[in-house]
Amino acid sequence: MTNNIEQQIRTACAAAVKELYNADMEAASIAVERTNKDQIGDYTVVVFPLLRVSKKKPEETANDLGAYLQANVPQVSGFSVIKGFLNLSLTDSFWIETLGSALHNHEYGKGTPTGQKITVEYCGPNTNKPLHLGHIRNMLLGYSVASILEFAGNEVSKVNIYNDRGIAICKSMLAWQQFGNGETPESSGIKGDHLVGKYYVVFDKKYKEQVEQLKAEGLTEDEAKKKAPIQLEVQAMLLKWEAGDAETIALWKQMNDWVYAGFQVTFDKMGVDFDRDYFESETYLLGRDLVLEGLASGVFFKKEDGSIWVDLTDKGLDQKVLLRSDGTSVYLTQDLGTADLRYDHYHMDRNVYVVADEQNYHFKVLQLTLEKLGKPYAAGIYHLSYGLVELPHGRMKSREGNVVDADDLIREMVAAAKAQTLELGKLENPESEEAEELFRTIGMGALKYFMLRVDPKKKMLFNPEESIDLQGQTGPFVQYSYARIQSIKTKVGDIKIELPANYTLSALEKEVLIELYQYPAIIQESARNFDPSVVASYTYNLAKTFNKFYVDHSIANAETPEAKHLRLGLADLTAKVLAGAFKLLGIDVPERM
RNA sequence: GGUCGCGUAGCUCAGCUGGAUAGAGCAUCUGCCUUCUAAGCAGACGGUCAUGGGUUCGAAUCCCGUCGCGAUCACCA
């Protein structure tokens, strides 16, 4: 299934135009698409664009072209013309050969090496609180986009960036120091990231109390916010951190280590991983050096107060600060440093950032600023900008307390999968470790598919109360289709599939074949657009098509040995493609369910 | 206000590099388990593709305007 029949048809059409009408037409400009399912045929050529050169009516043109293709393209067995649409039928032997070669290919769908090196940065958590629903979408997108890019033929590295410094983590540190009584993950049994998050909330609570107190004493809101004792203390702590105060650094390290241990548990449950970690505490100084270099070379400029800026007004953007007047770094400074360090590490052609679309402006600025610095990798930056996950009551914002915790959600999904599975009552040993594994597979499959099936750039709605369906267009639907095929295979036993040389395909058999044939193109499309939803939709379509075939045709007890072998081959390839595609989405498939 | 994005069935989403009567799932209703797993299959119901114009043989898809929703325009990250 490597040489693409659609491409062959296009090329032949171009040749036909040359021969029949003595005109030149680019093969790529000819519209070849799959025939509508209520028409006879496999592929359709839209002939309207050719009328300009044929100077004939649509039907005549289509007939000319159809006759030419039938005579010159061996795979074309016949054609029919409806209005300006030329519907081509391909020979059954073409489809069967195509199935045979795909079955022999152990990595069917894998792209040829592109030589491109790509880094994918995703997750990017702050180290002052646990992961939430937004991180889940981010992690799923990042992990699957990386997998898809790699399968499409690129050399891919996954990286994470920890926002491990700044005022936020100091808030947790301070609150723990003052109110924690030495509580640790071990002493409390609380997961490290949740423990640190707990003190972040404590800080906020105390801060608000103090502000109210000061307001009661007659201060204005703004004054109260500035003068709250705990606020002054946290600012002092940040300065001590920046100055490298040993005690502060030790506390910072301890609390961050708790968070990393906690995150790792969540990463494992999510099934995501990283080839390398970056820490802003290690890159913000590199960024500062870059800014100073830029200032020295005249790319940036300094204002009277000492702050350093980049002027992007020539690009339709604003002036942006790169270093504060006190010489400290801003968000952008760190990202400059991280980008530069990453290029040292990888020399990548593309640097993909999986970050929510609220930061579109930031990434434009980052890219243009690196461009101004003359960095060769600036052009390779791609911001995979995804929409926020909204809850029924509106947008998710942690400071409004309307947060869905990642660990909670994972637990609930697995519990929902368990309840549903037990209700169906198909399990032999509901208490076994194998059963628990199955609940995890189904629950995570439902969650991951739910989030990956929508176009990344669109915001999406998540309704935790209604939970997530396990029927219909869902992960478990695809998993179930896979499990049924595995069941047939164990029933039939280990027989060598020999595809028949002469066989007349049924309509449903052919539908499955055509669907399977799309897979390599789907991978390329998904990679080109950095869009896992392309693969997700495809798996559903394939499973759906296969299920139709499955209920209508007997496989193990097929009417003839030829039919049995062909259908086993079809089932086998379908299972391989479903499992392979799901792997790219980070979703497991169960052998039984 | 400037910039960017979005608006398709009651709900959640496909389709958007222009092509045939706009597709799924959920929900509601109706059938199908003595033959490979019914987490399935078949069917019914449901749409002025926000709106007005334009380009085209042809527009949900491209262009312009309008309305609605969101993000962003911090010496926050």
XYZ file of C-alpha atoms (C1' of nucleotides) in Angstrom:
670
model
C 0.000 0.000 0.000
C 2.873 2.325 -0.487
C 2.301 3.773 -3.912
C -0.730 5.884 -3.738
C -3.480 5.106 -6.210
C -4.951 8.579 -5.935
C -1.657 9.999 -7.102
C -1.547 7.541 -9.982
C -5.013 8.578 -11.073
C -4.038 12.230 -10.992
C -0.948 11.605 -13.063
C -2.932 9.572 -15.574
C -5.538 12.332 -15.781
C -2.866 14.857 -16.572
C -1.549 12.581 -19.295
C -5.079 12.128 -20.642
C -5.614 15.870 -20.810
C -2.402 16.191 -22.748
C -3.323 13.458 -25.199
C -7.024 14.162 -25.592
C -7.048 17.937 -25.505
C -3.417 18.815 -26.053
C -3.364 20.928 -22.905
C -1.102 21.008 -19.880
C -2.484 20.481 -16.449
C -0.710 19.843 -13.179
C -1.475 16.436 -11.796
C -1.720 17.908 -8.306
C -4.502 20.254 -9.381
C -6.834 17.428 -10.350
C -9.489 16.655 -7.757
C -9.560 12.961 -6.907
C -11.623 11.924 -3.936
C -13.367 8.919 -2.538
C -16.670 8.164 -4.193
C -19.790 8.927 -2.193
C -21.085 5.808 -0.613
C -24.424 5.892 -2.411
C -22.704 5.813 -5.802
C -20.985 2.959 -7.561
C -17.227 3.307 -7.635
C -14.143 3.692 -5.465
C -12.636 7.013 -6.500
C -14.135 10.013 -8.212
C -12.560 12.552 -10.511
C -14.311 15.905 -10.580
C -14.168 16.989 -14.212
C -15.618 20.496 -14.009
C -12.187 22.112 -13.831
C -11.223 20.310 -17.042
C -14.026 21.803 -19.140
C -11.920 24.864 -19.777
C -9.446 22.779 -21.762
C -11.780 20.087 -23.110
C -14.283 22.613 -24.459
C -16.912 19.910 -24.179
C -19.855 19.200 -21.944
C -19.161 17.690 -18.513
C -20.594 14.282 -19.396
C -18.614 14.046 -22.622
C -15.417 15.087 -20.918
C -15.935 12.583 -18.124
C -16.582 9.819 -20.664
C -13.426 10.693 -22.614
C -11.390 10.649 -19.463
C -12.993 7.469 -18.126
C -12.267 5.590 -21.345
C -8.678 6.776 -21.285
C -8.150 5.773 -17.671
C -9.722 2.372 -18.155
C -7.424 1.710 -21.100
C -4.265 3.092 -19.515
C -4.461 2.447 -15.793
C -4.471 -1.296 -15.098
C -6.104 -0.905 -11.694
C -9.177 0.795 -13.155
C -11.782 -1.823 -13.978
C -14.644 0.418 -15.014
C -16.291 3.795 -14.717
C -19.600 5.564 -14.673
C -20.466 9.186 -15.230
C -22.986 11.198 -13.304
C -23.124 14.862 -14.207
C -19.582 16.149 -13.941
C -18.398 13.313 -11.754
C -16.371 10.441 -13.115
C -16.699 7.491 -10.766
C -13.927 4.937 -11.150
C -14.030 1.349 -9.985
C -10.782 -0.392 -9.176
C -10.128 -4.089 -9.647
C -10.571 -6.457 -6.743
C -7.107 -7.820 -7.363
C -5.660 -4.345 -6.793
C -7.369 -4.127 -3.428
C -6.362 -7.621 -2.417
C -2.721 -7.075 -3.364
C -2.805 -3.895 -1.421
C -4.038 -5.784 1.636
C -1.314 -8.377 1.190
C 1.511 -5.886 1.114
C 0.134 -4.044 4.151
C -0.061 -7.283 6.096
C 3.561 -8.010 5.335
C 4.620 -4.578 6.503
C 5.264 -4.672 10.222
C 5.021 -0.928 10.484
C 2.196 -0.251 8.106
C 1.543 3.479 7.981
C 5.009 4.560 9.087
C 6.412 7.425 7.054
C 9.757 7.405 5.307
C 12.472 9.241 7.236
C 12.384 12.981 6.676
C 15.705 13.796 8.294
C 13.931 16.447 10.351
C 14.707 16.845 14.032
C 11.789 18.067 16.094
C 11.462 18.906 19.765
C 8.042 18.977 21.381
C 7.717 20.903 24.623
C 4.616 20.175 26.621
C 3.128 20.129 30.096
C 5.052 23.140 31.454
C 3.711 23.018 34.996
C 4.226 25.492 37.797
C 5.731 23.802 40.807
C 3.390 25.362 43.339
C 0.273 23.274 42.763
C -0.956 19.977 41.327
C -1.809 19.278 37.691
C -5.370 19.973 36.560
C -7.693 19.375 33.639
C -5.903 21.919 31.451
C -2.631 20.045 31.908
C -4.396 16.861 30.900
C -5.345 18.249 27.521
C -1.849 19.634 27.176
C -0.130 16.361 28.066
C -2.345 14.294 25.797
C -1.768 16.638 22.878
C 1.950 16.891 23.457
C 2.517 13.201 23.883
C 0.425 12.176 20.899
C 1.698 14.880 18.573
C 5.234 13.779 19.400
C 4.351 10.136 18.712
C 2.630 10.996 15.447
C 5.487 13.187 14.249
C 7.912 10.396 14.983
C 5.804 7.761 13.221
C 5.490 10.118 10.263
C 9.256 9.882 9.844
C 10.787 12.573 12.027
C 13.327 12.358 14.814
C 11.466 13.612 17.852
C 12.418 14.545 21.410
C 9.867 15.324 24.114
C 10.819 17.958 26.640
C 9.220 19.504 29.681
C 9.761 22.929 31.189
C 9.239 23.501 34.880
C 8.254 26.954 36.042
C 10.080 26.292 39.246
C 10.940 29.791 40.434
C 9.214 33.023 41.215
C 6.723 34.450 43.622
C 4.224 31.591 43.325
C 6.461 28.875 44.702
C 7.633 31.289 47.412
C 4.033 31.608 48.564
C 3.820 27.877 49.162
C 7.208 27.909 50.852
C 6.328 30.742 53.174
C 2.964 29.310 54.155
C 4.543 25.922 54.835
C 7.286 27.531 56.906
C 4.817 29.472 59.020
C 1.882 27.081 59.296
C 3.165 23.689 58.193
C 4.488 22.349 61.513
C 6.984 20.294 59.549
C 4.356 18.406 57.601
C 5.809 16.229 54.820
C 4.329 13.901 52.208
C 5.527 10.990 54.356
C 4.108 12.305 57.617
C 0.754 13.300 56.143
C 0.338 10.717 53.412
C -0.467 13.541 51.018
C 0.983 13.378 47.511
C 3.818 15.897 47.256
C 2.313 18.196 44.648
C -0.963 18.292 46.539
C 0.808 19.083 49.792
C 2.622 22.045 48.250
C -0.624 23.124 46.584
C -2.329 22.984 49.952
C 0.071 25.596 51.332
C -0.367 27.747 48.266
C -4.044 27.889 49.164
C -3.175 28.538 52.817
C -1.097 31.519 51.756
C -3.941 32.957 49.747
C -6.350 32.522 52.639
C -4.059 34.245 55.141
C -3.330 36.999 52.670
C -7.015 37.724 52.165
C -7.619 37.716 55.925
C -4.844 40.236 56.430
C -6.121 42.456 53.649
C -9.586 42.454 55.208
C -8.070 43.241 58.591
C -6.167 46.213 57.191
C -9.232 47.467 55.373
C -11.142 47.301 58.641
C -8.390 49.452 60.101
C -9.107 52.064 57.480
C -6.728 51.332 54.585
C -7.900 51.331 50.995
C -8.008 48.058 49.077
C -4.827 48.852 47.147
C -2.918 49.927 50.233
C -4.057 46.883 52.128
C -2.888 44.568 49.345
C 0.520 46.175 49.330
C 0.929 46.265 53.078
C -0.356 42.844 54.092
C 2.492 41.453 56.246
C 2.516 38.090 54.541
C 2.785 39.795 51.155
C 5.830 41.747 52.317
C 7.354 38.587 53.685
C 6.933 36.660 50.471
C 8.552 39.443 48.492
C 11.463 39.402 50.883
C 11.704 35.653 50.441
C 11.896 35.977 46.686
C 14.787 38.401 47.046
C 16.544 35.986 49.361
C 16.041 33.224 46.817
C 17.484 35.357 44.042
C 20.403 36.235 46.282
C 21.067 32.545 46.779
C 20.351 32.460 50.512
C 21.241 28.945 51.610
C 18.287 28.339 53.891
C 15.765 29.596 51.350
C 17.330 27.539 48.566
C 17.235 24.430 50.735
C 13.547 24.913 51.463
C 12.872 25.592 47.782
C 14.661 22.413 46.763
C 12.835 20.334 49.308
C 9.404 21.531 48.305
C 10.109 21.249 44.589
C 11.340 17.709 45.102
C 8.031 16.842 46.721
C 6.247 18.307 43.737
C 8.386 16.435 41.196
C 7.755 13.149 42.963
C 4.033 13.882 42.903
C 4.028 14.896 39.253
C 5.876 11.733 38.320
C 3.046 9.639 39.736
C 0.570 11.541 37.585
C 2.763 11.295 34.496
C 2.956 7.532 34.969
C -0.788 7.237 35.302
C -1.234 9.381 32.218
C 1.342 7.355 30.343
C 3.410 10.378 29.325
C 7.150 10.865 29.545
C 9.919 13.274 28.620
C 13.374 12.875 27.177
C 14.676 15.922 28.982
C 13.573 18.391 31.630
C 14.257 22.106 31.583
C 14.024 24.336 34.634
C 13.450 28.046 34.479
C 15.705 28.445 37.464
C 18.468 27.255 35.163
C 17.575 29.199 32.035
C 16.506 32.649 33.187
C 20.106 33.759 33.552
C 20.933 32.494 30.067
C 18.037 34.576 28.828
C 19.372 37.595 30.623
C 22.738 37.149 28.926
C 21.016 36.975 25.537
C 19.177 40.189 26.267
C 22.382 41.925 27.274
C 24.069 40.716 24.092
C 21.156 42.044 22.088
C 21.462 45.362 23.848
C 25.190 45.505 23.104
C 24.607 44.774 19.422
C 21.893 47.403 19.199
C 18.992 45.013 18.552
C 17.313 46.019 21.828
C 17.210 49.353 23.606
C 17.301 50.665 27.151
C 14.919 53.136 28.705
C 15.928 55.815 31.189
C 14.858 53.696 34.139
C 17.269 50.968 33.039
C 14.711 48.498 31.718
C 15.566 46.785 28.430
C 13.050 46.494 25.587
C 12.538 45.044 22.163
C 10.660 47.134 19.642
C 8.308 45.040 17.520
C 6.179 47.876 16.205
C 7.569 47.243 12.724
C 5.915 43.822 12.920
C 2.586 45.215 14.044
C 3.185 44.362 17.688
C 4.203 46.514 20.619
C 7.334 47.207 22.543
C 7.979 44.473 25.080
C 10.070 44.538 28.214
C 12.894 41.986 28.337
C 14.561 42.914 31.610
C 13.023 44.921 34.402
C 14.587 48.143 35.596
C 15.977 46.255 38.599
C 17.685 43.851 36.207
C 15.467 40.855 36.949
C 13.968 38.577 34.338
C 10.452 38.397 33.014
C 8.651 35.406 31.506
C 9.947 36.176 28.028
C 13.539 36.364 29.228
C 13.382 32.800 30.490
C 11.872 31.509 27.284
C 14.659 33.092 25.259
C 17.200 31.304 27.421
C 15.359 27.994 27.274
C 15.039 28.147 23.493
C 18.722 28.848 23.088
C 19.782 26.083 25.447
C 17.490 23.634 23.702
C 19.030 24.461 20.356
C 22.442 23.759 21.827
C 21.154 20.377 22.940
C 19.269 19.292 19.865
C 19.954 21.505 16.831
C 16.340 20.867 15.941
C 14.669 21.958 12.721
C 11.324 22.467 14.399
C 10.645 23.453 17.987
C 7.023 22.772 18.867
C 5.491 24.411 21.931
C 2.269 22.904 23.208
C 0.787 25.845 25.067
C -2.753 27.186 25.467
C -3.978 29.800 23.019
C -4.081 32.520 25.649
C -0.356 32.766 24.972
C -0.567 33.309 21.214
C 0.758 36.826 21.563
C 3.631 35.726 23.760
C 4.841 33.186 21.219
C 4.675 35.662 18.390
C 6.852 37.957 20.465
C 9.236 35.125 21.354
C 9.709 34.112 17.739
C 10.187 37.667 16.469
C 12.597 38.499 19.256
C 14.750 35.472 18.480
C 14.577 36.431 14.835
C 15.877 39.906 15.669
C 18.728 38.276 17.559
C 19.531 36.435 14.337
C 18.940 33.005 15.828
C 18.825 30.353 13.093
C 16.153 28.353 14.884
C 13.633 31.183 15.153
C 11.868 30.191 11.940
C 11.431 26.628 13.181
C 9.331 27.619 16.153
C 5.775 26.369 16.025
C 3.262 27.215 18.698
C 0.765 24.378 18.899
C -1.927 26.559 20.337
C -4.846 24.769 21.866
C -8.127 26.028 23.249
C -8.855 26.051 26.929
C -10.962 23.382 28.525
C -14.181 24.898 29.733
C -16.457 23.595 32.401
C -20.228 23.923 32.185
C -20.157 26.902 34.539
C -17.575 28.716 32.471
C -13.905 28.799 32.092
C -11.506 26.979 34.357
C -9.372 29.218 36.476
C -7.479 28.020 39.470
C -7.768 31.240 41.386
C -11.533 30.943 41.200
C -11.275 27.541 42.788
C -13.213 25.972 39.943
C -10.624 23.342 39.187
C -10.791 19.732 38.146
C -7.779 18.029 39.654
C -5.950 15.666 37.311
C -5.518 12.883 39.859
C -9.174 13.082 40.896
C -10.327 12.962 37.324
C -8.185 9.942 36.507
C -9.532 8.128 39.545
C -13.126 8.950 38.622
C -12.706 7.803 35.038
C -11.291 4.471 36.114
C -14.084 4.084 38.658
C -16.684 4.860 36.003
C -15.143 2.295 33.677
C -15.198 -0.255 36.470
C -18.843 0.378 37.325
C -19.858 0.131 33.691
C -17.878 -3.043 33.092
C -19.259 -4.758 36.168
C -22.766 -3.814 35.130
C -22.248 -5.561 31.808
C -21.182 -8.594 33.808
C -18.823 -10.065 31.253
C -15.859 -10.399 33.557
C -14.771 -13.768 34.902
C -12.658 -12.423 37.767
C -13.786 -8.906 38.648
C -11.392 -8.840 41.610
C -8.251 -9.814 39.735
C -5.320 -7.586 38.919
C -6.099 -8.231 35.270
C -9.551 -6.739 35.772
C -8.088 -3.662 37.459
C -5.759 -3.264 34.505
C -8.759 -3.446 32.189
C -10.618 -0.741 34.133
C -7.602 1.514 33.809
C -7.309 0.814 30.098
C -10.963 1.583 29.460
C -11.225 4.563 31.782
C -8.089 6.227 30.471
C -9.076 5.294 26.923
C -12.376 7.108 27.352
C -10.728 10.181 28.855
C -7.924 10.404 26.329
C -10.114 9.820 23.325
C -12.623 12.379 24.568
C -9.938 15.053 24.704
C -8.020 14.102 21.588
C -10.923 13.767 19.214
C -11.521 17.492 19.079
C -9.492 19.869 16.978
C -6.718 21.180 19.264
C -7.203 24.786 18.323
C -10.816 24.770 19.415
C -11.807 25.298 22.985
C -13.680 22.353 24.364
C -16.351 21.740 26.922
C -15.893 19.210 29.671
C -18.782 18.206 31.856
C -17.528 16.290 34.888
C -20.998 15.629 36.322
C -22.223 13.765 33.286
C -18.872 11.997 33.178
C -17.808 10.585 29.854
C -19.715 8.140 27.675
C -18.359 4.710 27.010
C -20.698 4.150 24.057
C -20.745 5.722 20.630
C -17.845 7.767 19.336
C -15.517 6.982 22.206
C -12.261 5.289 23.055
C -13.980 2.188 24.464
C -15.905 1.771 21.203
C -12.634 1.424 19.329
C -11.137 -0.738 22.067
C -14.152 -3.013 21.911
C -13.829 -3.390 18.146
C -10.223 -4.391 18.656
C -11.056 -6.881 21.401
C -13.666 -8.581 19.229
C -11.105 -9.127 16.486
C -8.666 -10.592 19.002
C -11.391 -12.942 20.132
C -11.893 -14.194 16.600
C -8.190 -14.704 16.169
C -7.902 -16.842 19.284
C -10.949 -18.819 18.186
C -9.531 -19.508 14.738
C -6.106 -20.348 16.067
C -2.728 -19.762 14.552
C -3.244 -20.261 10.841
C -1.203 -18.753 8.073
C -3.268 -16.315 6.070
C -3.113 -16.864 2.330
C -5.011 -14.264 0.417
C -6.997 -15.589 -2.559
C -5.794 -14.654 -6.054
C -9.252 -14.627 -7.519
C -11.956 -13.273 -5.314
C -14.941 -11.017 -5.708
C -15.058 -8.530 -2.870
C -18.346 -7.687 -1.230
C -19.249 -4.045 -0.828
C -18.510 -4.113 2.904
C -15.216 -5.954 2.490
C -14.133 -3.314 0.040
C -15.254 -0.496 2.326
C -12.994 -1.789 5.073
C -10.122 -2.132 2.619
C -10.499 1.392 1.337
C -10.584 2.668 4.895
C -7.414 0.753 5.765
C -5.759 2.099 2.654
C -6.115 5.656 3.968
C -3.978 5.054 7.047
C -0.554 6.195 5.780
C -2.083 9.358 4.332
C -3.901 9.998 7.608
C -0.615 9.803 9.508
C 0.966 12.335 7.187
C -1.991 14.666 7.385
C -2.085 14.458 11.149
C 1.651 15.173 11.373
C 1.507 18.010 8.864
C -1.201 19.750 10.876
C 0.140 18.800 14.313
C -3.338 17.468 14.919
C -4.013 14.153 16.692
C -7.760 14.530 16.148
C -7.186 13.445 12.560
C -5.946 10.085 13.813
C -8.655 9.899 16.475
C -11.460 10.443 13.964
C -9.914 7.940 11.639
C -9.853 5.172 14.238
C -13.543 5.695 14.857
C -14.379 5.554 11.157
C -12.329 2.416 10.697
C -13.869 0.687 13.718
C -17.345 1.729 12.613
C -16.797 0.408 9.094
C -15.332 -2.795 10.426
C -18.266 -3.323 12.787
C -20.708 -3.055 9.906
C -18.722 -5.670 8.045
C -18.452 -7.805 11.158
C -22.184 -8.125 11.809
C -22.881 -8.918 8.176
C -20.114 -11.380 7.358
C -19.025 -14.470 9.146
C -15.259 -14.602 9.492
C -14.349 -17.801 11.334
C -17.193 -19.643 9.629
C -16.996 -17.984 6.223
C -18.754 -19.644 3.281
C -15.510 -20.529 1.494
C -11.879 -20.944 2.522
C -11.015 -18.004 0.239
C -13.494 -15.767 2.020
C -12.197 -16.902 5.392
C -8.612 -16.070 4.572
C -9.453 -12.743 3.043
C -11.616 -11.746 5.994
C -9.028 -12.886 8.500
C -6.519 -10.735 6.693
C -8.920 -7.823 6.829
C -9.561 -8.339 10.522
C -5.882 -8.745 11.270
C -4.881 -5.538 9.533
C -7.784 -3.657 11.109
C -6.652 -4.767 14.557
C -3.069 -3.767 13.820
C -4.053 -0.355 12.552
C -6.432 0.313 15.443
C -3.836 -0.711 18.008
C -1.081 1.216 16.231
C -3.133 4.372 15.837
C -4.287 4.207 19.448
C -0.705 3.819 20.563
C 0.043 7.095 18.799
C -2.730 8.664 20.843
C -1.252 7.171 23.997
C -4.194 4.802 24.429
C -3.881 1.091 25.171
C -6.098 -1.585 23.684
C -7.308 -4.591 25.700
C -7.145 -8.139 24.378
C -10.517 -8.798 25.981
C -13.282 -6.616 27.316
C -10.489 50.462 21.043
C -6.286 47.321 18.300
C -4.907 42.234 17.195
C -6.060 36.997 16.946
C -9.595 32.990 17.182
C -14.432 30.833 17.228
C -20.050 30.599 15.689
C -22.671 23.624 11.751
C -28.927 19.210 14.671
C -31.641 20.065 21.707
C -26.221 18.788 23.517
C -20.859 17.345 22.203
C -18.229 17.363 17.763
C -16.661 15.998 12.203
C -16.564 18.200 7.430
C -13.309 23.883 5.923
C -6.430 22.752 0.349
C -14.315 25.073 -3.057
C -17.640 19.788 -5.767
C -22.954 15.254 -5.904
C -29.120 15.075 -1.390
C -24.288 18.831 5.071
C -22.120 13.718 8.540
C -21.284 11.143 13.448
C -22.141 10.370 18.680
C -25.300 11.612 22.906
C -30.459 12.381 24.018
C -35.756 10.617 22.314
C -38.435 6.653 19.688
C -38.454 1.538 16.924
C -36.344 -3.121 15.549
C -32.088 -7.117 15.988
C -28.572 -11.636 20.877
C -30.114 -20.646 19.682
C -24.166 -18.828 14.652
C -17.118 -15.039 15.506
C -18.077 -10.421 22.394
C -25.291 -6.382 21.745
C -19.494 -1.422 25.136
C -22.469 -3.767 18.765
C -25.772 -3.319 14.218
C -30.154 -1.373 11.435
C -33.867 2.487 11.266
C -36.848 7.048 12.760
C -36.698 12.034 14.571
C -33.726 16.403 14.299
C -30.115 21.643 10.118
C -32.397 29.050 6.689
C -24.094 25.599 8.238
C -24.824 33.196 13.222
C -26.273 37.031 9.523
C -25.969 40.232 4.904
C -23.331 40.693 0.502
C -19.370 39.163 -3.126
C -16.263 35.686 -6.224
C -17.545 30.928 -8.993
C -20.400 26.340 -13.478
C -20.630 25.168 -8.083
C -19.701 28.077 -1.275
C -20.562 25.242 5.395
C -15.623 25.763 2.952
C -12.622 31.566 -0.254
C -13.217 37.377 0.249
C -15.744 41.783 2.619
C -19.310 43.828 6.137
C -22.516 43.056 10.579
C -23.870 40.587 15.142
C -22.557 37.262 19.199
C -18.779 34.663 22.233
C -13.663 34.130 23.827
C -8.396 35.208 24.262
C -4.809 38.947 24.326
C -2.703 43.969 24.218
C 1.380 43.763 32.549
C 8.441 45.884 34.710
C 2.346 38.549 36.155
C 3.828 33.733 34.675
